[in-house]
XYZ file of C-alpha atoms in Angstrom:
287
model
C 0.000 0.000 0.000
C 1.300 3.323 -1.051
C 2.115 4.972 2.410
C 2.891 8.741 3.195
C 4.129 10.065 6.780
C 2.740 13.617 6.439
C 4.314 14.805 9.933
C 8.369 14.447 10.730
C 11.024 16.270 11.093
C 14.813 16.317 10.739
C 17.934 17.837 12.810
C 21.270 18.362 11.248
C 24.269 17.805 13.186
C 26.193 20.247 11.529
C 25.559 23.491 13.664
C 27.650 25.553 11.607
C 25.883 25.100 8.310
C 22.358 24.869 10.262
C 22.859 27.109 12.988
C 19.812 26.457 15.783
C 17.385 30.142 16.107
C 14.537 28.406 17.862
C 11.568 30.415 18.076
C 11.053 32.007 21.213
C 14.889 31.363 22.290
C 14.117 27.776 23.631
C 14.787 24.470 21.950
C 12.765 21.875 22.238
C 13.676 18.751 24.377
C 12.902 16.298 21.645
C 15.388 17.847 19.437
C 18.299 17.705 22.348
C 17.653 14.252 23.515
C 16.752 12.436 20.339
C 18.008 14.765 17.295
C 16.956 12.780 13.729
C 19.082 14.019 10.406
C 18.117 13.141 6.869
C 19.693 9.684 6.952
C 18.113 8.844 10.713
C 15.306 9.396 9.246
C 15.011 7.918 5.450
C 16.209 4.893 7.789
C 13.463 4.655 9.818
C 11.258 5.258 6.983
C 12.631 1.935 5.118
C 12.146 0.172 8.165
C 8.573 1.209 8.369
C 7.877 0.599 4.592
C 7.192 4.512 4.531
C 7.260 5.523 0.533
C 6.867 9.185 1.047
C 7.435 11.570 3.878
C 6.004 15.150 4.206
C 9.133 16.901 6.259
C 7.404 19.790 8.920
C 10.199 22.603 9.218
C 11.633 22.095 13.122
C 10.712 25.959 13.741
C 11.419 25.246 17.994
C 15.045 24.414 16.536
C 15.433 26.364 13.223
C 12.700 28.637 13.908
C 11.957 30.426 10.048
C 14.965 29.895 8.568
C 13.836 26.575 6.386
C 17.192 25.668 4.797
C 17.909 22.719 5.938
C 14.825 21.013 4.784
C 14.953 22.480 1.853
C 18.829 21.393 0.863
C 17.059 17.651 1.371
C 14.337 18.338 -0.944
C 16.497 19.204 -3.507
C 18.676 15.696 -2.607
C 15.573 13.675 -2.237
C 12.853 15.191 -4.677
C 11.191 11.953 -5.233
C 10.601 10.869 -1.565
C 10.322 13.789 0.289
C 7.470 16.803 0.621
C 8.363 19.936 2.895
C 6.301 22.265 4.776
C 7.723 25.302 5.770
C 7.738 28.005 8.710
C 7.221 31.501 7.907
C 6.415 34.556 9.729
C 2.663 35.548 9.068
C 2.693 38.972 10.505
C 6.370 39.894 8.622
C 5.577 42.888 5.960
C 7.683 40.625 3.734
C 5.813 37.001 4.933
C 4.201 36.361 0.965
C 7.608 37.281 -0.212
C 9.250 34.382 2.160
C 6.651 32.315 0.962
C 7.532 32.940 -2.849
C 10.917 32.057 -2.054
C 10.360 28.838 0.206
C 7.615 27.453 -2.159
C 9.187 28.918 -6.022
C 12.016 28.737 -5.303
C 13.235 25.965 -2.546
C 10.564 23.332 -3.532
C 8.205 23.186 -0.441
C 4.706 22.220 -0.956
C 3.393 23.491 1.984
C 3.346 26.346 5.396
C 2.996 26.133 9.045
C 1.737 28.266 11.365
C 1.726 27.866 14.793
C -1.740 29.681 16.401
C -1.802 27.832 19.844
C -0.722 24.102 20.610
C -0.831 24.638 24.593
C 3.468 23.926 24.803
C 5.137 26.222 22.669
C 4.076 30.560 22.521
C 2.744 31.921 19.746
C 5.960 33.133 17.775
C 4.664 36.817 17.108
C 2.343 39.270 18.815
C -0.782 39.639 17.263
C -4.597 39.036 17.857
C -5.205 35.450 16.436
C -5.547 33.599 12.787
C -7.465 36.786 11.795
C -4.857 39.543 12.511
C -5.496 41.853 9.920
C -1.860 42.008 9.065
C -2.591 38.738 8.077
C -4.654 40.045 4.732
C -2.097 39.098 2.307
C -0.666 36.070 3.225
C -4.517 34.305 3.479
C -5.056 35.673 -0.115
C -1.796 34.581 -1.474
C -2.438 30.900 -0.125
C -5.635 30.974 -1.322
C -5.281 31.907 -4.539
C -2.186 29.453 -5.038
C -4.092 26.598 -3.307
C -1.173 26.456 -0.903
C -1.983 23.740 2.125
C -1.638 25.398 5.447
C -1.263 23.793 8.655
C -2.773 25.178 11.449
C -1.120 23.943 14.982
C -4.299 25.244 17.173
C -7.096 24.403 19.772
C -10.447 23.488 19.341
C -12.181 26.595 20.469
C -10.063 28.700 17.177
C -12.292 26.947 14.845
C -14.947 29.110 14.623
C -12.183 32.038 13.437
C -10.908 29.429 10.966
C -14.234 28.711 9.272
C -14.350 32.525 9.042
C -10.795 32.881 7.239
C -12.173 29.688 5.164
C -15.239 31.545 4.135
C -13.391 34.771 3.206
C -11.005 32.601 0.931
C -12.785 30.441 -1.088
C -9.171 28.598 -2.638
C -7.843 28.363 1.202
C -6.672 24.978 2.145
C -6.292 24.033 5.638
C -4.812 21.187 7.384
C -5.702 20.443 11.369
C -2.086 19.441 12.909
C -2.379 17.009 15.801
C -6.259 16.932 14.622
C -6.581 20.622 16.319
C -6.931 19.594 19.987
C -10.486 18.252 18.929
C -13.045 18.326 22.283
C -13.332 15.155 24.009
C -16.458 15.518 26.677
C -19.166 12.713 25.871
C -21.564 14.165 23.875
C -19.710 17.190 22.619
C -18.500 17.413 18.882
C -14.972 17.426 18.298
C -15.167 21.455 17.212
C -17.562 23.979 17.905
C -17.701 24.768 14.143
C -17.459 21.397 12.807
C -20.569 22.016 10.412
C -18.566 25.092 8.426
C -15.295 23.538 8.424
C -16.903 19.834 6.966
C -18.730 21.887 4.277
C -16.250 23.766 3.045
C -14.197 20.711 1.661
C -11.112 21.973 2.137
C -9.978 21.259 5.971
C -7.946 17.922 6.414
C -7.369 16.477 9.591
C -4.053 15.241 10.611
C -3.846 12.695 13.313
C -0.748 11.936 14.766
C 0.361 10.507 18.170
C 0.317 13.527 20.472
C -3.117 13.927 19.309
C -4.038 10.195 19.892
C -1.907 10.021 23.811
C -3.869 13.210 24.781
C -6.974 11.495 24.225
C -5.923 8.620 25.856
C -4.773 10.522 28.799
C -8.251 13.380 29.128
C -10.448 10.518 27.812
C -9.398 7.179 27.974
C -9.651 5.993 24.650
C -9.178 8.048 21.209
C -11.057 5.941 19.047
C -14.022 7.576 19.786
C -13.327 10.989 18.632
C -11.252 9.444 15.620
C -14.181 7.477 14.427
C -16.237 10.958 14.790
C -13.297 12.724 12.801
C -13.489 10.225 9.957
C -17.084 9.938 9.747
C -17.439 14.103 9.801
C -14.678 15.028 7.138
C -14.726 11.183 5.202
C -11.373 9.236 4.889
C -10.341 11.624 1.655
C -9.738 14.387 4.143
C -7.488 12.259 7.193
C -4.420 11.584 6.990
C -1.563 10.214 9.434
C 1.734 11.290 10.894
C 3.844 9.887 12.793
C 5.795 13.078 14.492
C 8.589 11.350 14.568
C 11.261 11.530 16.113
C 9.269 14.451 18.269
C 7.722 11.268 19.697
C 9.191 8.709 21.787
C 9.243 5.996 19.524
C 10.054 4.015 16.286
C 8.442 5.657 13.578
C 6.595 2.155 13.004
C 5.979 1.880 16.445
C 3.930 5.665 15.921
C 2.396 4.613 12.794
C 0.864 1.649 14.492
C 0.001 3.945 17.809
C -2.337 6.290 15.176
C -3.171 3.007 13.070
C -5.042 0.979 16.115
C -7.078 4.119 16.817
C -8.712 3.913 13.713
C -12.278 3.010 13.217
C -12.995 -0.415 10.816
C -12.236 0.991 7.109
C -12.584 -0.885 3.619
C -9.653 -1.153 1.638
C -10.142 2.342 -0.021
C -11.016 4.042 2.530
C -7.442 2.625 4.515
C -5.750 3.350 1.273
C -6.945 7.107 1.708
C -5.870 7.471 4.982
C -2.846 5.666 4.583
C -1.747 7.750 1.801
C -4.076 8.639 -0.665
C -5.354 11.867 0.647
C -2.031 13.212 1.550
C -1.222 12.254 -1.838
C -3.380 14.353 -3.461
C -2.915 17.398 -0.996
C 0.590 17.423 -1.726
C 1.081 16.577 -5.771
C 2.829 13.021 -4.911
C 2.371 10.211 -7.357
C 2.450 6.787 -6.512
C 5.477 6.040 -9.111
C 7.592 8.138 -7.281
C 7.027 7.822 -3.746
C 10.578 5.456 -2.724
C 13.297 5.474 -3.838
């Protein structure tokens, strides 16, 4: 089965070349105690019988500078995607993104609006700061996919921003920090962001452990997120090596939460939709 890891990321060991600007000043812990380059990782992707692997720029080490994931895409066009880190409230943010996505190969952006661990990288009122404007409208009108790192309760602002910009394509990292009370939908705007056809859901192990931990089980709310949005818009990553873990060991963490699929429908998840999010055919996924 064509498989694609749309969440990892990748630490260089050469600090000179890839000097460490985390955002905020701190680096993460993950990236001290269990640092992943290139190789670590294509590695661990063969073991896993991974064909394709979306690379998430490691903004808590790198913070916007996005060059070392972008020196692997050019080494490794055929197996790996990138998504990039760029500073939305920057005058010259759509310029960066020109550069990053024309110019350095990335397929994607990242922005980080709350994820309850790491502060928001730059002042400013939410996903709707105006000074905002012209980054939505560039992603929208280039069909850009954006993931959003956020909480549940920023959904309603998102279904705004997805409203406003009719070509905007959004992708829910960590599945958003869906709700988990019985009874309670994962998102208090679940209804706008399902019709609009163009939010994705990501799941990924921190997303599956905190349900575990708040609610016992995630299978629940994954079954809900599947049903809502349809396999064609979920996808999996593994967040590796940001989790503890083999990157098999993740992919089966996320793979025994899900609910009972037919073959296409696992295919989609698997890799399909990711797939088709991010332009990657089948005949080139390994290597």
């Amino acid at each position: 089965m064509f498989r694609v890891d749309t969440h990892t990321h990748i630490i260089s060991p050469d600090t000179a070349a890839y000097p460490p600007a985390p955002l905020g000043g701190h680096r993460s812990d993950w990236s001290r105690e269990r640092p992943t380059d290139i190789d670590g990782l294509l590695r661990a992707a063969d073991a896993a019988e991974v064909d394709h692997l979306v690379i998430v720029q490691a903004s808590t080490v790198y913070g916007f500078d996005n060059s070392y994931v972008a020196d692997q895409l050019a080494r490794h066009p055929g197996r790996l995607s990138g998504v990039c880190s760029v500073d939305f409230l920057s005058p010259k943010a759509v310029d960066d993104l020109a550069h990053w996505i024309d110019e350095r190969g990335f397929s994607g952006v990242r922005i980080r609006a709350a994820d309850g661990t790491t502060a928001v990288p730059t002042p400013g009122r939410g996903l709707d700061d105006e000074r905002m404007t012209p980054v939505w409208q560039f992603l929208s009108d280039r069909r850009v996919p954006v993931c959003v790192q956020m909480h549940a309760k920023h959904t309603p602002i998102l279904a705004g921003l997805l409203e406003a910009y009719p070509g905007l394509t959004v992708v829910l990292d960590h599945a958003a920090r869906p709700d988990l009370g019985d009874g309670v939908l994962p998102y208090p705007a679940l209804a706008r962001l399902r019709e609009s056809g163009r939010v994705f859901v990501k799941l990924t192990p921190p997303a599956v452990l905190r349900a575990q931990r708040e609610a016992g089980s995630a299978a629940p709310v994954v079954r809900t997120l599947v049903e809502e949005f349809g396999a064609d818009h979920v996808m999996w990553g593994s967040n590796f090596p940001a989790s503890a873990g083999s990157l098999g060991e993740l992919a089966d963490l996320v793979r025994a939460q899900l609910p009972a699929l037919d073959d296409a429908q696992q295919a989609l998840v698997a890799g399909g939709t990711a797939a088709r999010l991010y332009g990657v055919s089948a005949t080139t996924g390994g290597q």
